[in-house]
Tab-separated table of C-alpha atoms in Angstrom:
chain	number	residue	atom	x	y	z
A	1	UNK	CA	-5.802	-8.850	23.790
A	2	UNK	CA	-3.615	-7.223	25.963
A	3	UNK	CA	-1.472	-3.882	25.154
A	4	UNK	CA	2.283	-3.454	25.867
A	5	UNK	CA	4.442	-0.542	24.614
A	6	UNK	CA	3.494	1.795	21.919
A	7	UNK	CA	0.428	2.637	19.895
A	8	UNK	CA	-1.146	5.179	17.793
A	9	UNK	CA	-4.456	6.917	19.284
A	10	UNK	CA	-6.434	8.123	16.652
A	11	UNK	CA	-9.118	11.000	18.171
A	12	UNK	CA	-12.663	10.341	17.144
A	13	UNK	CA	-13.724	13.474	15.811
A	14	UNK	CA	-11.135	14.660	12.995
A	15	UNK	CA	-11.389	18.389	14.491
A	16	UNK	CA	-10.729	17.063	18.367
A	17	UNK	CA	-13.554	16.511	20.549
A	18	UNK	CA	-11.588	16.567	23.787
A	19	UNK	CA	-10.130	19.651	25.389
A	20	UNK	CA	-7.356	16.996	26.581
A	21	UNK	CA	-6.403	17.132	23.013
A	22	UNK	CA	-6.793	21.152	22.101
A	23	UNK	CA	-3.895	21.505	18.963
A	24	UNK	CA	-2.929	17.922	18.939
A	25	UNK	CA	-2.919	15.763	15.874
A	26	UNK	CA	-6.032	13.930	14.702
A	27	UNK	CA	-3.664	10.958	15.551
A	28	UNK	CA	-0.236	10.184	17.697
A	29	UNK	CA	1.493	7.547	19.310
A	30	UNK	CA	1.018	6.847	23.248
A	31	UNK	CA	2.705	4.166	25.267
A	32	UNK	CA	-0.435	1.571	26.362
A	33	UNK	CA	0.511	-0.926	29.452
A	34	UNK	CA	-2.518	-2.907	30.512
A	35	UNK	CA	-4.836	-6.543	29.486
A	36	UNK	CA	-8.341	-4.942	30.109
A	37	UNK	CA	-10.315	-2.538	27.876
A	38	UNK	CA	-13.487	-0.490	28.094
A	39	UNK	CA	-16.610	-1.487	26.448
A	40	UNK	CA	-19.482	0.293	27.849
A	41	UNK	CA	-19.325	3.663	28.658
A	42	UNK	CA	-20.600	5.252	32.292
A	43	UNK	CA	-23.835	7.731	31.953
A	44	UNK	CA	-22.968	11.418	30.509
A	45	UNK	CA	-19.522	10.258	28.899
A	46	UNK	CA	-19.051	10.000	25.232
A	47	UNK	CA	-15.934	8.066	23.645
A	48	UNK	CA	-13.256	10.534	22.410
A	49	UNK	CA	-9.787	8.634	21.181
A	50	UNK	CA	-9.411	5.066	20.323
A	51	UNK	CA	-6.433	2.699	19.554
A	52	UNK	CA	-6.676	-0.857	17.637
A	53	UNK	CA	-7.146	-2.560	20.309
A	54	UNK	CA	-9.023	-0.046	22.720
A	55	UNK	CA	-12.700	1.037	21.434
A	56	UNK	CA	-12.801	3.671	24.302
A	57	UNK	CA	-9.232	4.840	25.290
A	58	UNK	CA	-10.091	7.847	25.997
A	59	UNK	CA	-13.355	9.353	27.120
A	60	UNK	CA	-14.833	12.449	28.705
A	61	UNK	CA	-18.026	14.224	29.897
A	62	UNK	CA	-18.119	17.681	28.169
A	63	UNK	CA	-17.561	18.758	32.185
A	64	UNK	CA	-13.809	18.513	32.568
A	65	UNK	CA	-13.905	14.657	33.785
A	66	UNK	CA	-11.706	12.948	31.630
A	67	UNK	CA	-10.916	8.805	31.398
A	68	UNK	CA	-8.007	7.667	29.565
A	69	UNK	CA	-6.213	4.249	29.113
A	70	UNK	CA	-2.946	4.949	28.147
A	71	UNK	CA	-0.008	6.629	29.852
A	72	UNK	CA	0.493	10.562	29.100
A	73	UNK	CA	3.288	10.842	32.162
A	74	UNK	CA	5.525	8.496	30.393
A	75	UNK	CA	8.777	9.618	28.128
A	76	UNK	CA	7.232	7.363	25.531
A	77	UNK	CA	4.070	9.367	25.078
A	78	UNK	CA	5.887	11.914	22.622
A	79	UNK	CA	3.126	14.980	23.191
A	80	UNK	CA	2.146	13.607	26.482
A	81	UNK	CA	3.711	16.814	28.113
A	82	UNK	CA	0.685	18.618	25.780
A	83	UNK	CA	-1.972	16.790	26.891
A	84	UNK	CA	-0.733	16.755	30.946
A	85	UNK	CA	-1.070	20.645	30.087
A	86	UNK	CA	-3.882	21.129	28.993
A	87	UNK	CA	-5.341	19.066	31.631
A	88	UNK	CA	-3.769	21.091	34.267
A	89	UNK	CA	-3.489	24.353	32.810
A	90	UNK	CA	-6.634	24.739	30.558
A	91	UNK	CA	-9.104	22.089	32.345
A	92	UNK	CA	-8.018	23.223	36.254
A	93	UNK	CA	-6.732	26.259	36.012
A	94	UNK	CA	-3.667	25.581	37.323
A	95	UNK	CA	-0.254	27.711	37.833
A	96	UNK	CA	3.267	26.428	37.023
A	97	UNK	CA	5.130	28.048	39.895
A	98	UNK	CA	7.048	24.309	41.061
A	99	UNK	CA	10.670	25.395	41.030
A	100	UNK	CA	13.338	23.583	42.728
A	101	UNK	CA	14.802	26.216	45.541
A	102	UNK	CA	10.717	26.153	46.327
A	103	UNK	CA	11.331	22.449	47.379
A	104	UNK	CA	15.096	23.102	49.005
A	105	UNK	CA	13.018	26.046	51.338
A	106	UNK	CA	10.084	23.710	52.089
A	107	UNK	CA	12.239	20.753	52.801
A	108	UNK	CA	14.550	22.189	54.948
A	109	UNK	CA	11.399	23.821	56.932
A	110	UNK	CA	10.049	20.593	56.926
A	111	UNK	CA	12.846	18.932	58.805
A	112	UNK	CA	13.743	21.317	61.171
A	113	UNK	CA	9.853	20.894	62.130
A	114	UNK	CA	10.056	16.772	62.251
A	115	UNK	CA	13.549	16.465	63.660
A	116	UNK	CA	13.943	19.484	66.043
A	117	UNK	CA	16.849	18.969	67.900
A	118	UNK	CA	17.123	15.424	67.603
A	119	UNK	CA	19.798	13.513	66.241
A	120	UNK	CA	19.740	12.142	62.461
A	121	UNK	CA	21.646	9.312	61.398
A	122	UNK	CA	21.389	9.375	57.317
A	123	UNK	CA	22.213	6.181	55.024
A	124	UNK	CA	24.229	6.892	52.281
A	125	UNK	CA	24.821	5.044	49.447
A	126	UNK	CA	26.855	7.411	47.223
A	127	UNK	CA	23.807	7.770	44.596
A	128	UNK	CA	22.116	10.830	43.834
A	129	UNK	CA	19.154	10.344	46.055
A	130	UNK	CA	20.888	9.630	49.204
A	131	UNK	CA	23.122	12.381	48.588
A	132	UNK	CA	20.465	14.995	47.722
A	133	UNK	CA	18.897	13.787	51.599
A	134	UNK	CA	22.107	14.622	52.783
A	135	UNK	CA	22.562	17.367	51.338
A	136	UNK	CA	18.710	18.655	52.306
A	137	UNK	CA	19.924	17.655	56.148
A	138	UNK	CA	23.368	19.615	56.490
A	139	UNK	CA	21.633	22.708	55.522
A	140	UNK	CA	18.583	22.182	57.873
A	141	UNK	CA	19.796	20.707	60.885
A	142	UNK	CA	24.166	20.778	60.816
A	143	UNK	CA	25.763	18.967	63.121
A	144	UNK	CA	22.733	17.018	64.134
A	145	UNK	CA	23.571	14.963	61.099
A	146	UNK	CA	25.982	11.890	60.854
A	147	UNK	CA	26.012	10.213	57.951
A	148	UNK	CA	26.393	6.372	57.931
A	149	UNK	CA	27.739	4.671	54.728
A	150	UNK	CA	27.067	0.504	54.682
A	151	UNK	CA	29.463	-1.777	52.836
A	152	UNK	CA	27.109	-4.174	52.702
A	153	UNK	CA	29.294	-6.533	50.550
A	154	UNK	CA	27.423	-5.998	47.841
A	155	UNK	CA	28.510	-3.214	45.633
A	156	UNK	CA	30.421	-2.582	42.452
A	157	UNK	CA	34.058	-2.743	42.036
A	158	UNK	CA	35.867	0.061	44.181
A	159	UNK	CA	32.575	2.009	45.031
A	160	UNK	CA	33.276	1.487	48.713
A	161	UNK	CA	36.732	3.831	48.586
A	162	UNK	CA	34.660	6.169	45.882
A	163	UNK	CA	31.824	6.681	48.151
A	164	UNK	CA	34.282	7.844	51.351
A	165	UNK	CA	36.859	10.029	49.448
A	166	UNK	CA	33.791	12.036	47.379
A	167	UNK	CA	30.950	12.516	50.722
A	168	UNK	CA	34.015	12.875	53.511
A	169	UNK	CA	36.430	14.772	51.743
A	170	UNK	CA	34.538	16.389	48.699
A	171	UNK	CA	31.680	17.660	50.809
A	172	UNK	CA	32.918	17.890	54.760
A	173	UNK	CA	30.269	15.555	55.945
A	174	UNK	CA	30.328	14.038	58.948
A	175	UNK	CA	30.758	10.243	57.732
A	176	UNK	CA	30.859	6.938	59.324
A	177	UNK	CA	31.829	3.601	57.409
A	178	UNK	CA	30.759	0.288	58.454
A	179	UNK	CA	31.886	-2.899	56.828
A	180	UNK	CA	28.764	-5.107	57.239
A	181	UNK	CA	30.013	-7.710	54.247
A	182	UNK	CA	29.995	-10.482	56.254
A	183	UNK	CA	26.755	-10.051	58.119
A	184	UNK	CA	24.634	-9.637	54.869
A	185	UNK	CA	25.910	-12.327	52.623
A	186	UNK	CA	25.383	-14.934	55.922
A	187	UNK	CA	21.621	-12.961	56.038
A	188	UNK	CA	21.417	-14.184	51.615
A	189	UNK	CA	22.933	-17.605	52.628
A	190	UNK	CA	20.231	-19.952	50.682
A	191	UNK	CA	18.085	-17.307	49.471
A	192	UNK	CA	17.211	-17.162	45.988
A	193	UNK	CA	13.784	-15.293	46.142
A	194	UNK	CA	14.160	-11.873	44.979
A	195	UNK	CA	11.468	-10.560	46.896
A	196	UNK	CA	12.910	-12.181	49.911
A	197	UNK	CA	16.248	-11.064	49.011
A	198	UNK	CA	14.530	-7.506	48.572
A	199	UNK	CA	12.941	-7.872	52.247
A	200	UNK	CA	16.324	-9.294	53.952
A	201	UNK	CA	18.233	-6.645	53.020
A	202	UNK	CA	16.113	-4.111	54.209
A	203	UNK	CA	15.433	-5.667	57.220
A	204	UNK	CA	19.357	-5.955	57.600
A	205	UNK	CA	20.060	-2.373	56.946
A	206	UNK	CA	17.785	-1.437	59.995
A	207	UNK	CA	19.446	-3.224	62.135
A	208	UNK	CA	23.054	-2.097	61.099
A	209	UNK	CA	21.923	1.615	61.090
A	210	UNK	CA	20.350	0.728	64.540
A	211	UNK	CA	23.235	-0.787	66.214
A	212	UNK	CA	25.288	2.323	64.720
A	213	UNK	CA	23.066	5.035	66.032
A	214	UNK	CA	23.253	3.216	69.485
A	215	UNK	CA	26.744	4.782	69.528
A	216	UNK	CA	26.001	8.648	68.584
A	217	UNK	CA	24.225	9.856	71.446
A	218	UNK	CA	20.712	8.576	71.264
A	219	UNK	CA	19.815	9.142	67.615
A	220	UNK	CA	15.806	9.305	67.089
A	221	UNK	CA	15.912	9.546	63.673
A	222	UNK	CA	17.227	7.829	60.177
A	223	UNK	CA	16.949	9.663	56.958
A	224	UNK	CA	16.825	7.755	53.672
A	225	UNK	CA	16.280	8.659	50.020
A	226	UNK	CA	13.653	6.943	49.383
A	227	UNK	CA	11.540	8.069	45.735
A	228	UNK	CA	8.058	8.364	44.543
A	229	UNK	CA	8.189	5.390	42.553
A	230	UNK	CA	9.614	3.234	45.474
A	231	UNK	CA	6.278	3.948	46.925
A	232	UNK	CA	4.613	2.872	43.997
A	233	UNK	CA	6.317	-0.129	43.234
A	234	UNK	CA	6.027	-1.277	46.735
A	235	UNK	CA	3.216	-1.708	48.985
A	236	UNK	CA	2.764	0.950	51.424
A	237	UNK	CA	0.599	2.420	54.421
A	238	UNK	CA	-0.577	4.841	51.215
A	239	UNK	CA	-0.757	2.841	48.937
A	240	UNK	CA	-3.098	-0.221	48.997
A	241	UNK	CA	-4.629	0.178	45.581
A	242	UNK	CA	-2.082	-0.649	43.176
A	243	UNK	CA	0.042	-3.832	42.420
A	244	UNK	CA	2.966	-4.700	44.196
A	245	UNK	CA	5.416	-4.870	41.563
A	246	UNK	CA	9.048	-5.613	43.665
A	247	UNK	CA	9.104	-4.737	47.248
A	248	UNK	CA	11.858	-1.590	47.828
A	249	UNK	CA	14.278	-2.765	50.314
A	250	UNK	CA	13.551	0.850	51.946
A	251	UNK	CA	9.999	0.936	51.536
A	252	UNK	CA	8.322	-2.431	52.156
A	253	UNK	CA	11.777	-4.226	53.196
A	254	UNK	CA	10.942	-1.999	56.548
A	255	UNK	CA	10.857	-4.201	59.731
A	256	UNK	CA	7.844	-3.396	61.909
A	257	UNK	CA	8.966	-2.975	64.999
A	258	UNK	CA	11.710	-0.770	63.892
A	259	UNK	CA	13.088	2.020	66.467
A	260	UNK	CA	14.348	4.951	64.218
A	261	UNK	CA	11.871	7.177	63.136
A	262	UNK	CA	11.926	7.527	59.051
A	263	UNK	CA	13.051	10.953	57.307
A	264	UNK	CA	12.298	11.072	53.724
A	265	UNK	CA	12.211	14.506	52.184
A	266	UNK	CA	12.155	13.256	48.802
A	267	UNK	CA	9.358	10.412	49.335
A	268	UNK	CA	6.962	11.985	46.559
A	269	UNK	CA	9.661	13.058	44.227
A	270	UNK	CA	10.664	11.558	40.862
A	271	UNK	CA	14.251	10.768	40.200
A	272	UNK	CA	14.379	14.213	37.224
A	273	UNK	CA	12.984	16.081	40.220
A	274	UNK	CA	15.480	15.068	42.734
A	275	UNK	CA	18.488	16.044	40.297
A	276	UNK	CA	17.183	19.500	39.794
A	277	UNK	CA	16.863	19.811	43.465
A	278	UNK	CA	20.513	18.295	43.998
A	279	UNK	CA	21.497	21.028	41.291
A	280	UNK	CA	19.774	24.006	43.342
A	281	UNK	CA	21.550	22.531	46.424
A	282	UNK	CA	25.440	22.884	44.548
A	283	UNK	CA	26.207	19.932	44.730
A	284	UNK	CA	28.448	18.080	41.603
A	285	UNK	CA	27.167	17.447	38.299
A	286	UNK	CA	28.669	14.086	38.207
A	287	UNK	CA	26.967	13.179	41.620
A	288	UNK	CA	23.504	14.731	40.534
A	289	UNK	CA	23.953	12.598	37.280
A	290	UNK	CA	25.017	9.390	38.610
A	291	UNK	CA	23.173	6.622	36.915
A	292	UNK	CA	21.064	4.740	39.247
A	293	UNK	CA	22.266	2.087	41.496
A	294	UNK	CA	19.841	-0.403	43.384
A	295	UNK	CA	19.929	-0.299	47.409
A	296	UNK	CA	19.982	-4.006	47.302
A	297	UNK	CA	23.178	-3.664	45.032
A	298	UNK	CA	24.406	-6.647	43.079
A	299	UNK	CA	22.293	-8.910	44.533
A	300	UNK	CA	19.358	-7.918	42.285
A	301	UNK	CA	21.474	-8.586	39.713
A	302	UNK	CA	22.586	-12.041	40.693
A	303	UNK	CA	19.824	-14.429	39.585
A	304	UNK	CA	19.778	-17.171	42.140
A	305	UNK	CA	21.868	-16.882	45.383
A	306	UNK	CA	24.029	-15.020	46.084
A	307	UNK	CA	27.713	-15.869	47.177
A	308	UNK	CA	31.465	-14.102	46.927
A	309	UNK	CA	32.377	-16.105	43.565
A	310	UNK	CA	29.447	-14.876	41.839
A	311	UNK	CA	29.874	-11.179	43.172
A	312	UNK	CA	33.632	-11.134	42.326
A	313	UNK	CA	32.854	-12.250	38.576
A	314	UNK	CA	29.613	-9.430	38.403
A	315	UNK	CA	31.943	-6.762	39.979
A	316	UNK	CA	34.329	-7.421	36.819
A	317	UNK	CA	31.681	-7.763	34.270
A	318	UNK	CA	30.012	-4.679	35.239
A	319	UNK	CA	33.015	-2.842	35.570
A	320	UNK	CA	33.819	-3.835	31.829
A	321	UNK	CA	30.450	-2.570	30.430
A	322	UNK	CA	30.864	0.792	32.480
A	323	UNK	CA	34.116	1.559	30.957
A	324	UNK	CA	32.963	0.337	27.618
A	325	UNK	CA	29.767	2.650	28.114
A	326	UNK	CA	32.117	6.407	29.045
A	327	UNK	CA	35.330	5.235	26.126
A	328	UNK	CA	32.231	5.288	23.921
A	329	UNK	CA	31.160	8.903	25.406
A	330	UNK	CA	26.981	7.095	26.067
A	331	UNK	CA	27.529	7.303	29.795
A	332	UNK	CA	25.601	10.662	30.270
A	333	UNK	CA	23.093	9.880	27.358
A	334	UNK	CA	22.166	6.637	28.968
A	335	UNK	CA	19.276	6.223	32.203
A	336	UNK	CA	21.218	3.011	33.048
A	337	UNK	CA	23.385	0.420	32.161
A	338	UNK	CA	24.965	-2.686	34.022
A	339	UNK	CA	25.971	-6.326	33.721
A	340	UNK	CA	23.420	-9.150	35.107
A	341	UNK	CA	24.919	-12.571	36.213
A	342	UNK	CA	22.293	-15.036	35.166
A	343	UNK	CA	22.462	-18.277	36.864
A	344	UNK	CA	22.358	-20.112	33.453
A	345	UNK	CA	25.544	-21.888	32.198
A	346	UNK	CA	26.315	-22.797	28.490
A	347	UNK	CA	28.799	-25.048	26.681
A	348	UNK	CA	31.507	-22.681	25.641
A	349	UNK	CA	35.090	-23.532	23.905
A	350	UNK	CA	37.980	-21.738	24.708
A	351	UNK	CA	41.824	-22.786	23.977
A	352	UNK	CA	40.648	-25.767	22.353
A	353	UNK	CA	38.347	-26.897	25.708
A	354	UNK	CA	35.375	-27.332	26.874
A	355	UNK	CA	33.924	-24.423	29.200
A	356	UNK	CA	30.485	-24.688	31.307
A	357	UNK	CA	30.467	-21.320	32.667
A	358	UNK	CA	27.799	-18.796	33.524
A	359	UNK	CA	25.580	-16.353	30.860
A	360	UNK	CA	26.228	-12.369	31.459
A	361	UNK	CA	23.501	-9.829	30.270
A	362	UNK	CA	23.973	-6.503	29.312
A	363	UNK	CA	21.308	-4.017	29.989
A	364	UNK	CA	21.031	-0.455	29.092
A	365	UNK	CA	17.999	1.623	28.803
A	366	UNK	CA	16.869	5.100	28.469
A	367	UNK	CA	14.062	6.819	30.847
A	368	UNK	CA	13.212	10.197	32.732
A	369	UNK	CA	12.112	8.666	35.641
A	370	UNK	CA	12.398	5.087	36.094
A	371	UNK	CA	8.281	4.435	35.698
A	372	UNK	CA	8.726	3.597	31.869
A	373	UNK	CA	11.834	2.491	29.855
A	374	UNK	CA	13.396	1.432	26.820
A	375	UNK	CA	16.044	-0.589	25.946
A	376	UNK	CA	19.416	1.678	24.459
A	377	UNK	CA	20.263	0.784	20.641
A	378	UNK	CA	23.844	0.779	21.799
A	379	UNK	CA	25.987	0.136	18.527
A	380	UNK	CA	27.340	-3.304	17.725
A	381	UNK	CA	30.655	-2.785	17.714
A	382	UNK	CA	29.944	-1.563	21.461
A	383	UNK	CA	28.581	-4.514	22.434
A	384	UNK	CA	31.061	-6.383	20.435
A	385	UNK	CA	33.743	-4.648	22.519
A	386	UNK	CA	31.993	-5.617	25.888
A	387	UNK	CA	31.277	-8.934	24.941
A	388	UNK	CA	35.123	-9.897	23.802
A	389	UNK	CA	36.847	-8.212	27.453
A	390	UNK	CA	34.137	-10.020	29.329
A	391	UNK	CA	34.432	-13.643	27.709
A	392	UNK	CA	38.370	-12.923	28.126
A	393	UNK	CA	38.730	-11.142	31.315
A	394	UNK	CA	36.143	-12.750	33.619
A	395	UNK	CA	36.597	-16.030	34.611
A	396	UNK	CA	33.938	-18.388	34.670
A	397	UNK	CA	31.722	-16.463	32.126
A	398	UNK	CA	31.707	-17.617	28.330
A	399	UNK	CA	28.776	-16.293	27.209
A	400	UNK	CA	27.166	-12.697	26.518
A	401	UNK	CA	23.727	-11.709	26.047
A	402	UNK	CA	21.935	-8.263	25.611
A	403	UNK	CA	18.565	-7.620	26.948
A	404	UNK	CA	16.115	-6.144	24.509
A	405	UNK	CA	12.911	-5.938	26.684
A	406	UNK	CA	11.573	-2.245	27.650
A	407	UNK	CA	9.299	-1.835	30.529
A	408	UNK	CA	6.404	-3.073	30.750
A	409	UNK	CA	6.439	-5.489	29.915
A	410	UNK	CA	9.662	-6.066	32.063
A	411	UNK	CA	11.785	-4.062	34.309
A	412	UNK	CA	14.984	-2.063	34.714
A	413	UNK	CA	16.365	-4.595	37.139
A	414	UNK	CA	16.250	-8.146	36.624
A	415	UNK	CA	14.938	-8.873	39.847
C-alpha cells in the first residue's frame, strides 16, 4: 500500500522512546510520500514511531542514528520544526547562527572570488530569484554586471513592459531587452513533450544569452537564479541518487557544450531563504514576494503544443484569476496561483449554440518552499467569479475546472 499526504505517527513507547521526539505528543500528524515500507530492522536499531500503514516509520539506535519514513522538512508536518530541532540542536549539538546578511557577506565574497574581473551577463526574469542574483551581483562586482531580460514569447499578459520599467528604472540596473518570441515558439513548433519542451527552452536560452554576451565585451560568465529544489527535481552532476522528477530548464535543460561559465549564488537555497536574503539586500516587498513564475513560462502550462492562439487565450485566463485572486485580498496569503490551458475541449452552449472550445484549470496552492504543497480552499464564490469572466471574456474557452490535487502525489505545475 502506498502512502500519499498526511498521517498520524503514533510513538511506540507512550513516554517517547526517541530523543527525535523529546516533548512531542504520544501521537501527531506527518506528511508520508512514498510505496515502500520497512519490515526488518538493521542490527542495534529498535522501532520507535509507527503509522497504519508503516510498522517501522521511524527507528533509531540509542546512539544518535536515527531512520525515519516520513517528511519532517515539509509545511505539512505541523511539529516537524520540533523534531528537525532536536535533531540538530539536542542530537548534534548544533548552533543556530544562519542569518541572512551572513549569506549577502558570503555571497558577495564568493563572487568577487569566481568572477574577478570578468564580465557577468545575468538572466532576468522579473521573479524574486533572478532578482535576488542581481541584486547579490551589483553589490559584488558593479559595473561588471549587465543584465539581460528574454521575451521569450512566452510570458503573462504585460509582464514584458513590467519587468523593464521595475529592474531599469526602479533599481538603476544596467538592462538589456531582447525580443526572442519568434525564435522560441519556431524552437516548440511540434513539440508536445514537456520534458522536451523543458530541455528546448533551456537549450534556447543559452544560446540567446550567448549571442547577447557576444556583444558586451567578451562576457565569461552568466548568472542565473537557479534554487535548491531545481537541483533536486532535476538531474544533476550532484545529484545522481534521486528521481528525476521534471528537468529545470536551467538545471538539466543546460546544453553541454555551453560557453558561459554558470553563476548561481543561490543554487542550495530554498525559495523562504532567498526572500529573506532579497529582504536583507533592500530590495521591494512586492518583488521579494512575487509568487512564483516558471522559467519555461506559459508553456508549462499549455498541455500539448504550444502556438500564439493558445498563449493569447492563457495570457487572458490567467490574467482573470490574478485579478480575481488580489480584489479578493488572497494574493499575499497564497504560494501560487494561475490558469492552465488543457488541451481538452467540451461541448459547451452559449447564445443558444453549440461551442467546442478548450477546458481552463485553476490552480492555487499554499507552500513554504515549493518541495510540498496543498491545494488553496479558495471560496466558491471566488471561483464562481473566475469561472463566469473567463467563460465570457476568453474566447475559445467554455469550460472551468479547479485542481484539487496537493503534491505528491502531483505537482505545482502541470507539466
Amino acid at each position: 500500500k502506498q502512502e500519499y499526504g498526511y498521517s498520524v505517527l503514533h510513538q511506540d513507547s507512550p513516554e517517547g522512546g526517541s530523543a527525535l521526539f523529546n516533548d512531542l505528543p504520544p501521537s501527531f500528524q506527518v506528511w508520508m510520500s512514498h510505496g515502500d515500507r520497512v519490515e526488518s530492522l538493521p542490527e542495534g536499531f529498535t522501532g520507535t514511531a509507527y503509522t497504519e500503514n508503516s510498522p517501522l516509520a521511524a527507528i533509531g539506535n540509542g546512539d544518535n542514528m536515527f531512520g525515519i519514513q516520513f517528511h519532517p522538512e515539509v509545511n505539512h508536518t505541523p511539529l516537524g520544526q520540533d523534531i528537525l530541532n532536536n535533531f540538530l540542536f539536542d542530537s548534534c549539538g548544533c548552533k543556530a547562527d544562519w542569518i541572512p546578511s551572513n549569506v549577502v557577506h558570503d555571497s558577495i565574497k564568493n563572487i568577487r572570488e569566481q568572477v574577478g574581473t570578468g564580465k557577468v551577463i545575468c538572466a532576468l526574469s522579473g521573479g524574486v530569484d533572478s532578482a535576488v542574483t542581481a541584486g547579490l551581483l551589483h553589490q559584488a562586482i558593479g559595473d561588471q554586471l549587465t543584465c539581460i531580460f528574454v521575451n521569450n514569447g512566452l510570458l503573462r499578459k504585460e509582464e514584458a513592459e513590467r519587468v523593464q520599467t521595475t529592474f531599469k528604472r526602479g533599481l538603476g540596473l544596467n538592462l538589456t531587452y531582447v525580443d526572442a518570441t519568434d525564435r522560441f515558439l519556431n524552437r516548440l513548433e511540434g513539440v508536445t513533450d514537456p520534458e522536451i519542451k523543458r530541455k528546448a527552452i533551456g537549450e534556447e536560452f543559452i544560446r540567446v544569452f550567448e549571442e547577447a554576451a557576444l556583444g558586451l565585451d567578451d562576457a565569461e560568465f552568466l548568472a542565473q537564479g537557479t534554487l535548491y529544489p531545481d537541483v533536486i527535481e532535476s538531474e544533476a552532476p550532484e545529484n545522481r541518487t534521486s528521481a528525476r522528477i521534471k528537468t529545470h530548464h536551467n538545471v538539466g535543460g543546460l546544453p553541454e557544450n555551453m560557453k558561459l561559465k554558470l553563476v548561481e549564488p543561490l543554487r542550495y537555497l530554498f525559495k523562504d531563504e532567498v526572500r529573506e536574503v532579497g529582504l536583507a539586500l533592500g530590495l521591494p516587498n512586492d518583488m521579494v514576494y512575487r509568487q512564483p513564475f516558471p522559467g519555461p513560462g506559459l508553456a508549462i502550462r499549455i498541455i500539448g503544443e504550444v502556438t500564439s492562439e493558445k498563449l493569447d487565450m492563457l495570457r487572458q485566463c490567467d490574467w482573470i484569476v490574478i485579478d480575481e485572486i488580489k480584489a479578493a485580498n488572497l494574493y499575499d496569503q497564497i504560494w501560487q496561483s494561475f490558469a492552465v490551458l488543457s488541451n481538452s475541449r467540451t461541448v459547451g452552449v452559449q447564445g443558444d449554440f453549440r461551442t467546442y472550445g478548450y477546458v481552463c484549470a485553476i490552480r492555487a496552492v499554499s507552500s513554504e518552499d515549493a518541495m510540498t504543497a496543498d491545494w488553496v480552499r479558495l471560496p466558491y464564490e471566488v471561483l464562481a467569479r473566475m469561472s463566469n469572466r473567463i467563460v465570457n471574456e476568453v474566447p475559445g474557452v467554455n469550460r472551468v475546472v479547479y485542481d484539487i490535487t496537493s503534491k505528491p502525489p502531483g505537482t505545482i505545475e502541470w507539466e
